[in-house]
Amino acid sequence: ADTASVSCASVSSVPRVRPTQQRRSRQKRLEDDFLRELDMLEEREERLQVWSKKREMARAELNPLERLSSDSHDAVGTLRITVHEGESLAVRDLNGFSDPYVRVVVGGKTGETRVVKRSLNPRWEQTLLFRGVSSREIIHVFCFDKDTMKKDDRLGQVDVAIADILRLGAQSAANSVSWDGWFDLEQIETGSLRLSFVYEADGVEVAGGRTSTPEDPLVQAGARTRSPLDFDTRTERVRRSEGGMIHGTLTLQLKEAADLPPRDSNGKSDPFVEVVCGKQRRKTKVKSKTLNPAWNETFTLQITDAETADVTLNVYDYDVIGKNDPMGDVSINVADLLEVDQMDEWLELQNVESGTIHVVAS
């Protein structure tokens, strides 16, 4: 009996936690947890503010063209794309070759290179000019095999964002960025293209950034520092008449032609070129019995209004008796030459079944 009474006494002596005390304890823990989370949020907000200030300071060091690649700002400018060459293109013809050309589409505008026949490693060295191009656009570069009897075969494509050009390119002038490289063709088993991009933003001046040097790929590819129109620079680079028209001299070099059509019974031609600019006419020498003539002749033309002038190159097969046979023609807009440092291109002849001509304007 004594033992039972001791046990009951010891059990009754254990303190009991009332329900009210349990609620208060749980509420205290919740308040402490809330305060800790609030402190963590305040610390996180402070870190975000510091990070934001550092980001703004870093962005302030960027030049305006670099900011275009990261801002939502939509700039407009001029885009020049030089299609240099291709390598290891896919075979699409029965002769084991292809007849490749390149088509560029950007912002609803389209440009094409000439066709290089029977080649898997073509060389174009052609520059395509696009004005009024948004910095948000994607450049679509398609390579095709030219077919006369059916739809042209695709040889792959490359997509390049102008934002990437602004971000990765080298500053080549006060308001332009250039980027050059080899690009693997996609959606095809083989092939790559070497391309140069130059984007010049309208109304943007760059106060810093990396400036291209003579070792840069685009400079090595033939970029020059003087204007293609060799204006009198004694007082100003471009002279204007009283009516505001740009005038000066244009030096035009006709180097060679390739794949001209045969016009004589011997399967050859005797080609020459007639240069027409307004009332001015010049002629090269006749190259006998060839479809791939080399003239290397230079002409100087007086330009009275560069913004409206055209230079037309007419290629003929010389005949001793009868009228000379036309072998195609191509026109050059002098205003376009004002936008580039130098034009050194193979131009595809129009109004003829085949043929290209190599022209240098400086």
mmCIF file of C-alpha atoms in Angstrom:
data_model
loop_
_atom_site.group_PDB
_atom_site.id
_atom_site.type_symbol
_atom_site.label_atom_id
_atom_site.label_comp_id
_atom_site.label_asym_id
_atom_site.label_seq_id
_atom_site.Cartn_x
_atom_site.Cartn_y
_atom_site.Cartn_z
ATOM 1 C CA ALA A 1 0.000 0.000 0.000
ATOM 2 C CA ASP A 2 2.841 2.334 0.816
ATOM 3 C CA THR A 3 4.526 1.621 -2.536
ATOM 4 C CA ALA A 4 1.336 2.372 -4.473
ATOM 5 C CA SER A 5 0.902 5.657 -2.661
ATOM 6 C CA VAL A 6 4.493 6.707 -3.491
ATOM 7 C CA SER A 7 3.979 5.909 -7.174
ATOM 8 C CA CYS A 8 0.808 7.944 -7.313
ATOM 9 C CA ALA A 9 2.511 10.817 -5.588
ATOM 10 C CA SER A 10 5.461 10.837 -8.042
ATOM 11 C CA VAL A 11 3.146 10.796 -11.049
ATOM 12 C CA SER A 12 1.044 13.609 -9.708
ATOM 13 C CA SER A 13 4.181 15.728 -9.128
ATOM 14 C CA VAL A 14 5.091 15.918 -12.964
ATOM 15 C CA PRO A 15 4.146 19.451 -14.262
ATOM 16 C CA ARG A 16 1.639 19.578 -17.070
ATOM 17 C CA VAL A 17 1.730 22.049 -20.013
ATOM 18 C CA ARG A 18 -1.599 23.671 -20.440
ATOM 19 C CA PRO A 19 -3.144 24.099 -23.928
ATOM 20 C CA THR A 20 -2.797 27.899 -23.649
ATOM 21 C CA GLN A 21 0.952 27.597 -23.083
ATOM 22 C CA GLN A 22 1.289 25.263 -26.110
ATOM 23 C CA ARG A 23 -0.428 27.806 -28.362
ATOM 24 C CA ARG A 24 1.807 30.606 -27.109
ATOM 25 C CA SER A 25 4.953 28.547 -27.698
ATOM 26 C CA ARG A 26 3.886 27.616 -31.240
ATOM 27 C CA GLN A 27 3.015 31.261 -31.989
ATOM 28 C CA LYS A 28 6.442 32.353 -30.723
ATOM 29 C CA ARG A 29 8.165 29.879 -33.047
ATOM 30 C CA LEU A 30 6.102 31.107 -36.010
ATOM 31 C CA GLU A 31 6.950 34.724 -35.203
ATOM 32 C CA ASP A 32 10.646 33.866 -34.979
ATOM 33 C CA ASP A 33 10.503 32.017 -38.306
ATOM 34 C CA PHE A 34 8.704 34.959 -39.915
ATOM 35 C CA LEU A 35 11.295 37.430 -38.639
ATOM 36 C CA ARG A 36 14.127 35.250 -39.932
ATOM 37 C CA GLU A 37 12.497 35.031 -43.370
ATOM 38 C CA LEU A 38 11.931 38.787 -43.340
ATOM 39 C CA ASP A 39 15.616 39.356 -42.555
ATOM 40 C CA MET A 40 16.587 37.007 -45.403
ATOM 41 C CA LEU A 41 14.299 38.873 -47.830
ATOM 42 C CA GLU A 42 15.779 42.209 -46.777
ATOM 43 C CA GLU A 43 19.311 40.865 -47.296
ATOM 44 C CA ARG A 44 18.317 39.468 -50.687
ATOM 45 C CA GLU A 45 16.789 42.801 -51.694
ATOM 46 C CA GLU A 46 19.973 44.610 -50.639
ATOM 47 C CA ARG A 47 22.061 42.184 -52.729
ATOM 48 C CA LEU A 48 19.758 42.738 -55.726
ATOM 49 C CA GLN A 49 20.119 46.492 -55.379
ATOM 50 C CA VAL A 50 23.915 46.194 -55.241
ATOM 51 C CA TRP A 51 23.888 43.857 -58.266
ATOM 52 C CA SER A 52 21.608 46.245 -60.154
ATOM 53 C CA LYS A 53 23.939 49.183 -59.465
ATOM 54 C CA LYS A 54 26.951 47.179 -60.617
ATOM 55 C CA ARG A 55 25.056 46.130 -63.762
ATOM 56 C CA GLU A 56 24.153 49.735 -64.551
ATOM 57 C CA MET A 57 27.779 50.789 -64.027
ATOM 58 C CA ALA A 58 28.976 48.017 -66.345
ATOM 59 C CA ARG A 59 26.380 48.926 -68.968
ATOM 60 C CA ALA A 60 27.441 52.567 -68.764
ATOM 61 C CA GLU A 61 30.908 51.477 -69.878
ATOM 62 C CA LEU A 62 29.508 49.821 -73.018
ATOM 63 C CA ASN A 63 29.531 51.816 -76.224
ATOM 64 C CA PRO A 64 26.135 52.557 -77.831
ATOM 65 C CA LEU A 65 26.433 49.785 -80.424
ATOM 66 C CA GLU A 66 27.106 47.183 -77.734
ATOM 67 C CA ARG A 67 24.091 48.405 -75.751
ATOM 68 C CA LEU A 68 21.918 47.836 -78.800
ATOM 69 C CA SER A 69 22.594 44.100 -78.542
ATOM 70 C CA SER A 70 21.292 43.935 -74.959
ATOM 71 C CA ASP A 71 18.643 46.667 -74.854
ATOM 72 C CA SER A 72 15.103 46.429 -76.082
ATOM 73 C CA HIS A 73 15.964 49.496 -78.190
ATOM 74 C CA ASP A 74 15.303 48.919 -81.863
ATOM 75 C CA ALA A 75 17.945 50.614 -84.022
ATOM 76 C CA VAL A 76 17.871 50.884 -87.809
ATOM 77 C CA GLY A 77 20.962 50.794 -89.979
ATOM 78 C CA THR A 78 22.756 49.598 -93.101
ATOM 79 C CA LEU A 79 23.912 45.985 -93.380
ATOM 80 C CA ARG A 80 26.665 44.829 -95.733
ATOM 81 C CA ILE A 81 27.230 41.109 -96.178
ATOM 82 C CA THR A 82 30.234 39.871 -98.135
ATOM 83 C CA VAL A 83 29.917 36.286 -99.317
ATOM 84 C CA HIS A 84 33.538 35.260 -99.760
ATOM 85 C CA GLU A 85 33.621 31.540 -100.506
ATOM 86 C CA GLY A 86 32.273 28.097 -99.750
ATOM 87 C CA GLU A 87 33.998 24.868 -98.823
ATOM 88 C CA SER A 88 33.108 21.173 -99.126
ATOM 89 C CA LEU A 89 29.590 21.837 -100.405
ATOM 90 C CA ALA A 90 27.270 18.922 -101.084
ATOM 91 C CA VAL A 91 27.119 17.242 -104.508
ATOM 92 C CA ARG A 92 23.779 17.716 -106.251
ATOM 93 C CA ASP A 93 24.514 17.158 -109.969
ATOM 94 C CA LEU A 94 25.264 13.963 -111.879
ATOM 95 C CA ASN A 95 28.705 15.276 -112.857
ATOM 96 C CA GLY A 96 29.825 15.118 -109.217
ATOM 97 C CA PHE A 97 29.610 18.886 -108.695
ATOM 98 C CA SER A 98 27.069 21.602 -107.926
ATOM 99 C CA ASP A 99 26.348 25.061 -109.351
ATOM 100 C CA PRO A 100 26.160 26.983 -106.066
ATOM 101 C CA TYR A 101 24.907 30.464 -105.325
ATOM 102 C CA VAL A 102 23.909 32.236 -102.102
ATOM 103 C CA ARG A 103 20.646 34.000 -101.304
ATOM 104 C CA VAL A 104 20.412 36.332 -98.292
ATOM 105 C CA VAL A 105 17.057 37.264 -96.729
ATOM 106 C CA VAL A 106 16.809 39.871 -93.964
ATOM 107 C CA GLY A 107 13.850 41.981 -92.921
ATOM 108 C CA GLY A 108 11.835 41.154 -96.044
ATOM 109 C CA LYS A 109 14.739 42.137 -98.323
ATOM 110 C CA THR A 110 16.547 39.652 -100.580
ATOM 111 C CA GLY A 111 19.920 39.595 -102.324
ATOM 112 C CA GLU A 112 21.745 36.944 -104.341
ATOM 113 C CA THR A 113 25.265 36.193 -105.506
ATOM 114 C CA ARG A 114 26.201 34.993 -108.962
ATOM 115 C CA VAL A 115 26.197 31.281 -109.781
ATOM 116 C CA VAL A 116 29.553 29.493 -109.740
ATOM 117 C CA LYS A 117 29.345 26.541 -112.096
ATOM 118 C CA ARG A 118 30.682 23.062 -111.398
ATOM 119 C CA SER A 119 32.291 23.697 -108.025
ATOM 120 C CA LEU A 120 32.115 22.404 -104.481
ATOM 121 C CA ASN A 121 34.513 25.093 -103.254
ATOM 122 C CA PRO A 122 33.130 28.224 -104.926
ATOM 123 C CA ARG A 123 34.574 31.711 -104.565
ATOM 124 C CA TRP A 124 32.146 34.624 -104.928
ATOM 125 C CA GLU A 125 33.694 37.672 -103.191
ATOM 126 C CA GLN A 126 30.424 39.570 -103.589
ATOM 127 C CA THR A 127 28.977 42.193 -101.251
ATOM 128 C CA LEU A 128 25.225 42.564 -100.742
ATOM 129 C CA LEU A 129 23.862 45.854 -99.376
ATOM 130 C CA PHE A 130 20.672 46.173 -97.281
ATOM 131 C CA ARG A 131 19.421 49.538 -96.024
ATOM 132 C CA GLY A 132 16.890 50.228 -93.270
ATOM 133 C CA VAL A 133 17.575 46.993 -91.365
ATOM 134 C CA SER A 134 16.467 46.691 -87.734
ATOM 135 C CA SER A 135 19.023 45.593 -85.137
ATOM 136 C CA ARG A 136 16.512 42.945 -84.023
ATOM 137 C CA GLU A 137 16.488 41.122 -87.354
ATOM 138 C CA ILE A 138 17.793 37.632 -88.068
ATOM 139 C CA ILE A 139 19.924 37.210 -91.216
ATOM 140 C CA HIS A 140 19.008 34.080 -93.184
ATOM 141 C CA VAL A 141 21.753 32.893 -95.552
ATOM 142 C CA PHE A 142 20.698 30.115 -97.942
ATOM 143 C CA CYS A 143 22.976 28.193 -100.291
ATOM 144 C CA PHE A 144 21.422 26.639 -103.431
ATOM 145 C CA ASP A 145 22.459 24.532 -106.390
ATOM 146 C CA LYS A 146 21.228 26.167 -109.592
ATOM 147 C CA ASP A 147 19.107 23.977 -111.868
ATOM 148 C CA THR A 148 17.649 25.006 -115.213
ATOM 149 C CA MET A 149 15.024 22.274 -115.624
ATOM 150 C CA LYS A 150 13.757 21.917 -112.057
ATOM 151 C CA LYS A 151 13.613 23.631 -108.683
ATOM 152 C CA ASP A 152 16.992 24.645 -107.266
ATOM 153 C CA ASP A 153 18.398 22.184 -104.716
ATOM 154 C CA ARG A 154 19.120 23.430 -101.211
ATOM 155 C CA LEU A 155 22.716 23.198 -99.981
ATOM 156 C CA GLY A 156 22.054 24.300 -96.399
ATOM 157 C CA GLN A 157 21.583 27.544 -94.538
ATOM 158 C CA VAL A 158 23.070 29.784 -91.835
ATOM 159 C CA ASP A 159 21.097 32.050 -89.472
ATOM 160 C CA VAL A 160 22.880 34.988 -87.813
ATOM 161 C CA ALA A 161 21.298 37.504 -85.414
ATOM 162 C CA ILE A 162 22.354 41.126 -85.862
ATOM 163 C CA ALA A 163 22.414 41.331 -82.051
ATOM 164 C CA ASP A 164 25.244 38.748 -82.128
ATOM 165 C CA ILE A 165 27.155 40.854 -84.665
ATOM 166 C CA LEU A 166 26.891 43.870 -82.343
ATOM 167 C CA ARG A 167 27.906 41.782 -79.346
ATOM 168 C CA LEU A 168 30.757 39.745 -80.855
ATOM 169 C CA GLY A 169 32.033 41.957 -83.661
ATOM 170 C CA ALA A 170 34.875 44.475 -83.784
ATOM 171 C CA GLN A 171 34.254 48.205 -83.997
ATOM 172 C CA SER A 172 35.387 49.147 -87.505
ATOM 173 C CA ALA A 173 34.212 52.781 -87.666
ATOM 174 C CA ALA A 174 32.550 55.468 -85.556
ATOM 175 C CA ASN A 175 29.135 53.834 -85.777
ATOM 176 C CA SER A 176 29.671 50.365 -87.249
ATOM 177 C CA VAL A 177 30.680 46.870 -86.159
ATOM 178 C CA SER A 178 32.140 44.102 -88.336
ATOM 179 C CA TRP A 179 32.282 40.334 -87.908
ATOM 180 C CA ASP A 180 34.002 37.776 -90.132
ATOM 181 C CA GLY A 181 34.226 34.004 -89.968
ATOM 182 C CA TRP A 182 33.470 30.529 -91.304
ATOM 183 C CA PHE A 183 29.941 29.279 -90.649
ATOM 184 C CA ASP A 184 28.891 25.633 -90.914
ATOM 185 C CA LEU A 185 25.833 25.109 -93.080
ATOM 186 C CA GLU A 186 22.866 23.589 -91.260
ATOM 187 C CA GLN A 187 20.233 21.122 -92.498
ATOM 188 C CA ILE A 188 22.813 19.559 -94.813
ATOM 189 C CA GLU A 189 25.412 16.818 -94.492
ATOM 190 C CA THR A 190 28.462 18.960 -95.329
ATOM 191 C CA GLY A 191 29.623 22.436 -96.244
ATOM 192 C CA SER A 192 30.530 25.834 -94.799
ATOM 193 C CA LEU A 193 30.570 29.486 -95.906
ATOM 194 C CA ARG A 194 32.964 32.323 -95.139
ATOM 195 C CA LEU A 195 30.969 35.492 -94.516
ATOM 196 C CA SER A 196 31.701 39.070 -93.448
ATOM 197 C CA PHE A 197 29.071 41.258 -91.797
ATOM 198 C CA VAL A 198 29.211 45.025 -91.317
ATOM 199 C CA TYR A 199 26.320 46.738 -89.515
ATOM 200 C CA GLU A 200 26.243 50.540 -89.434
ATOM 201 C CA ALA A 201 23.607 51.932 -87.080
ATOM 202 C CA ASP A 202 21.949 55.179 -88.128
ATOM 203 C CA GLY A 203 22.461 58.080 -85.717
ATOM 204 C CA VAL A 204 24.717 56.150 -83.301
ATOM 205 C CA GLU A 205 28.166 57.373 -82.334
ATOM 206 C CA VAL A 206 30.630 55.124 -80.548
ATOM 207 C CA ALA A 207 32.909 56.650 -77.927
ATOM 208 C CA GLY A 208 34.912 53.531 -77.199
ATOM 209 C CA GLY A 209 35.180 49.861 -78.031
ATOM 210 C CA ARG A 210 37.680 47.802 -79.999
ATOM 211 C CA THR A 211 38.831 49.306 -83.275
ATOM 212 C CA SER A 212 39.697 47.020 -86.182
ATOM 213 C CA THR A 213 43.338 46.874 -87.260
ATOM 214 C CA PRO A 214 45.011 45.899 -90.544
ATOM 215 C CA GLU A 215 45.230 42.356 -89.148
ATOM 216 C CA ASP A 216 41.448 42.072 -88.831
ATOM 217 C CA PRO A 217 39.845 39.659 -91.344
ATOM 218 C CA LEU A 218 37.603 42.276 -92.884
ATOM 219 C CA VAL A 219 40.516 44.626 -93.521
ATOM 220 C CA GLN A 220 42.536 41.769 -95.018
ATOM 221 C CA ALA A 221 39.600 40.973 -97.291
ATOM 222 C CA GLY A 222 40.135 44.252 -99.116
ATOM 223 C CA ALA A 223 38.560 47.067 -97.102
ATOM 224 C CA ARG A 224 40.129 50.457 -97.794
ATOM 225 C CA THR A 225 40.075 53.785 -96.027
ATOM 226 C CA ARG A 226 39.408 56.113 -98.945
ATOM 227 C CA SER A 227 36.192 56.730 -100.793
ATOM 228 C CA PRO A 228 35.394 54.762 -103.973
ATOM 229 C CA LEU A 229 34.754 58.092 -105.661
ATOM 230 C CA ASP A 230 38.118 59.811 -105.955
ATOM 231 C CA PHE A 231 36.902 63.327 -105.126
ATOM 232 C CA ASP A 232 39.013 66.473 -104.996
ATOM 233 C CA THR A 233 40.095 66.638 -101.326
ATOM 234 C CA ARG A 234 41.772 70.058 -101.309
ATOM 235 C CA THR A 235 38.801 71.613 -99.511
ATOM 236 C CA GLU A 236 36.465 68.701 -98.734
ATOM 237 C CA ARG A 237 36.256 65.019 -99.604
ATOM 238 C CA VAL A 238 32.995 65.377 -101.536
ATOM 239 C CA ARG A 239 32.372 68.321 -103.794
ATOM 240 C CA ARG A 240 28.876 69.589 -104.460
ATOM 241 C CA SER A 241 27.674 71.867 -107.188
ATOM 242 C CA GLU A 242 25.486 74.859 -106.510
ATOM 243 C CA GLY A 243 22.441 72.642 -107.023
ATOM 244 C CA GLY A 244 23.644 70.288 -104.269
ATOM 245 C CA MET A 245 24.608 67.420 -106.607
ATOM 246 C CA ILE A 246 27.588 65.258 -105.665
ATOM 247 C CA HIS A 247 30.188 65.161 -108.422
ATOM 248 C CA GLY A 248 33.715 63.869 -108.891
ATOM 249 C CA THR A 249 35.615 61.142 -110.739
ATOM 250 C CA LEU A 250 35.097 57.397 -110.703
ATOM 251 C CA THR A 251 37.904 54.982 -111.518
ATOM 252 C CA LEU A 252 36.602 51.753 -113.012
ATOM 253 C CA GLN A 253 38.803 48.742 -113.681
ATOM 254 C CA LEU A 254 37.535 45.940 -115.924
ATOM 255 C CA LYS A 255 39.678 42.968 -114.986
ATOM 256 C CA GLU A 256 38.233 39.866 -116.643
ATOM 257 C CA ALA A 257 35.165 37.827 -117.506
ATOM 258 C CA ALA A 258 34.272 34.158 -117.199
ATOM 259 C CA ASP A 259 31.910 31.654 -118.817
ATOM 260 C CA LEU A 260 30.844 33.944 -121.649
ATOM 261 C CA PRO A 261 28.556 32.363 -124.257
ATOM 262 C CA PRO A 262 30.012 31.286 -127.620
ATOM 263 C CA ARG A 263 28.926 33.447 -130.537
ATOM 264 C CA ASP A 264 31.207 32.220 -133.357
ATOM 265 C CA SER A 265 31.185 28.980 -135.346
ATOM 266 C CA ASN A 266 34.464 27.903 -133.721
ATOM 267 C CA GLY A 267 32.745 27.700 -130.327
ATOM 268 C CA LYS A 268 34.491 30.854 -129.111
ATOM 269 C CA SER A 269 33.847 34.608 -129.069
ATOM 270 C CA ASP A 270 35.841 37.805 -129.542
ATOM 271 C CA PRO A 271 34.597 39.775 -126.517
ATOM 272 C CA PHE A 272 35.006 43.431 -125.616
ATOM 273 C CA VAL A 273 33.207 45.730 -123.166
ATOM 274 C CA GLU A 274 31.530 49.052 -123.820
ATOM 275 C CA VAL A 275 31.279 51.305 -120.729
ATOM 276 C CA VAL A 276 28.408 53.816 -120.775
ATOM 277 C CA CYS A 277 27.867 56.570 -118.194
ATOM 278 C CA GLY A 278 25.552 59.310 -119.383
ATOM 279 C CA LYS A 279 27.084 60.655 -122.593
ATOM 280 C CA GLN A 280 30.477 59.102 -121.851
ATOM 281 C CA ARG A 281 31.442 55.922 -123.701
ATOM 282 C CA ARG A 282 34.597 53.849 -123.356
ATOM 283 C CA LYS A 283 35.634 50.529 -124.920
ATOM 284 C CA THR A 284 38.113 47.829 -123.991
ATOM 285 C CA LYS A 285 40.316 46.018 -126.464
ATOM 286 C CA VAL A 286 38.934 42.968 -128.257
ATOM 287 C CA LYS A 287 40.163 39.597 -126.958
ATOM 288 C CA SER A 288 40.118 37.048 -129.762
ATOM 289 C CA LYS A 289 38.836 33.471 -129.532
ATOM 290 C CA THR A 290 38.100 33.207 -125.822
ATOM 291 C CA LEU A 291 35.191 32.799 -123.428
ATOM 292 C CA ASN A 292 37.291 33.870 -120.440
ATOM 293 C CA PRO A 293 38.939 37.137 -121.477
ATOM 294 C CA ALA A 294 41.310 39.195 -119.306
ATOM 295 C CA TRP A 295 41.329 42.924 -120.118
ATOM 296 C CA ASN A 296 42.799 44.614 -117.021
ATOM 297 C CA GLU A 297 41.899 48.022 -118.401
ATOM 298 C CA THR A 298 41.123 51.103 -116.311
ATOM 299 C CA PHE A 299 38.802 53.984 -117.187
ATOM 300 C CA THR A 300 38.194 57.313 -115.460
ATOM 301 C CA LEU A 301 34.650 58.655 -115.636
ATOM 302 C CA GLN A 302 33.407 62.103 -114.707
ATOM 303 C CA ILE A 303 30.363 61.879 -112.419
ATOM 304 C CA THR A 304 28.092 64.936 -112.497
ATOM 305 C CA ASP A 305 25.415 63.589 -110.140
ATOM 306 C CA ALA A 306 26.533 60.570 -108.136
ATOM 307 C CA GLU A 307 23.123 60.093 -106.529
ATOM 308 C CA THR A 308 21.369 59.364 -109.838
ATOM 309 C CA ALA A 309 24.181 58.169 -112.140
ATOM 310 C CA ASP A 310 24.431 54.617 -113.469
ATOM 311 C CA VAL A 311 27.360 52.920 -115.179
ATOM 312 C CA THR A 312 26.330 50.271 -117.711
ATOM 313 C CA LEU A 313 28.710 47.588 -118.952
ATOM 314 C CA ASN A 314 27.720 46.088 -122.308
ATOM 315 C CA VAL A 315 29.640 42.992 -123.430
ATOM 316 C CA TYR A 316 29.804 42.261 -127.174
ATOM 317 C CA ASP A 317 31.290 39.694 -129.519
ATOM 318 C CA TYR A 318 33.233 41.600 -132.146
ATOM 319 C CA ASP A 319 32.362 40.780 -135.769
ATOM 320 C CA VAL A 320 34.315 42.083 -138.750
ATOM 321 C CA ILE A 321 31.262 41.836 -140.975
ATOM 322 C CA GLY A 322 27.835 42.636 -139.609
ATOM 323 C CA LYS A 323 26.623 43.877 -136.273
ATOM 324 C CA ASN A 324 28.441 42.926 -133.063
ATOM 325 C CA ASP A 325 26.602 40.224 -131.127
ATOM 326 C CA PRO A 326 25.421 41.179 -127.597
ATOM 327 C CA MET A 327 26.751 38.961 -124.768
ATOM 328 C CA GLY A 328 24.967 40.439 -121.787
ATOM 329 C CA ASP A 329 25.089 43.611 -119.728
ATOM 330 C CA VAL A 330 25.093 44.813 -116.130
ATOM 331 C CA SER A 331 24.431 48.198 -114.493
ATOM 332 C CA ILE A 332 26.134 49.714 -111.450
ATOM 333 C CA ASN A 333 24.410 52.379 -109.369
ATOM 334 C CA VAL A 334 26.994 55.001 -108.430
ATOM 335 C CA ALA A 335 25.013 55.938 -105.305
ATOM 336 C CA ASP A 336 25.681 52.450 -103.931
ATOM 337 C CA LEU A 337 29.409 53.038 -104.336
ATOM 338 C CA LEU A 338 29.165 56.003 -101.974
ATOM 339 C CA GLU A 339 28.182 53.577 -99.198
ATOM 340 C CA VAL A 340 31.217 51.264 -99.444
ATOM 341 C CA ASP A 341 34.982 51.700 -99.252
ATOM 342 C CA GLN A 342 35.597 49.783 -102.459
ATOM 343 C CA MET A 343 33.685 47.558 -104.836
ATOM 344 C CA ASP A 344 35.644 44.518 -105.986
ATOM 345 C CA GLU A 345 33.092 42.016 -107.274
ATOM 346 C CA TRP A 346 32.177 39.468 -109.873
ATOM 347 C CA LEU A 347 28.914 40.673 -111.403
ATOM 348 C CA GLU A 348 26.512 38.332 -113.154
ATOM 349 C CA LEU A 349 25.652 39.464 -116.680
ATOM 350 C CA GLN A 350 21.989 40.003 -117.449
ATOM 351 C CA ASN A 351 20.030 39.236 -120.637
ATOM 352 C CA VAL A 352 22.308 36.333 -121.532
ATOM 353 C CA GLU A 353 22.454 32.609 -120.772
ATOM 354 C CA SER A 354 25.793 32.708 -118.896
ATOM 355 C CA GLY A 355 28.708 34.902 -117.999
ATOM 356 C CA THR A 356 30.178 37.051 -115.204
ATOM 357 C CA ILE A 357 32.513 40.048 -115.223
ATOM 358 C CA HIS A 358 35.081 41.090 -112.611
ATOM 359 C CA VAL A 359 34.910 44.829 -111.823
ATOM 360 C CA VAL A 360 36.822 47.054 -109.391
ATOM 361 C CA ALA A 361 35.482 50.539 -108.624
ATOM 362 C CA SER A 362 37.745 52.898 -106.705
#
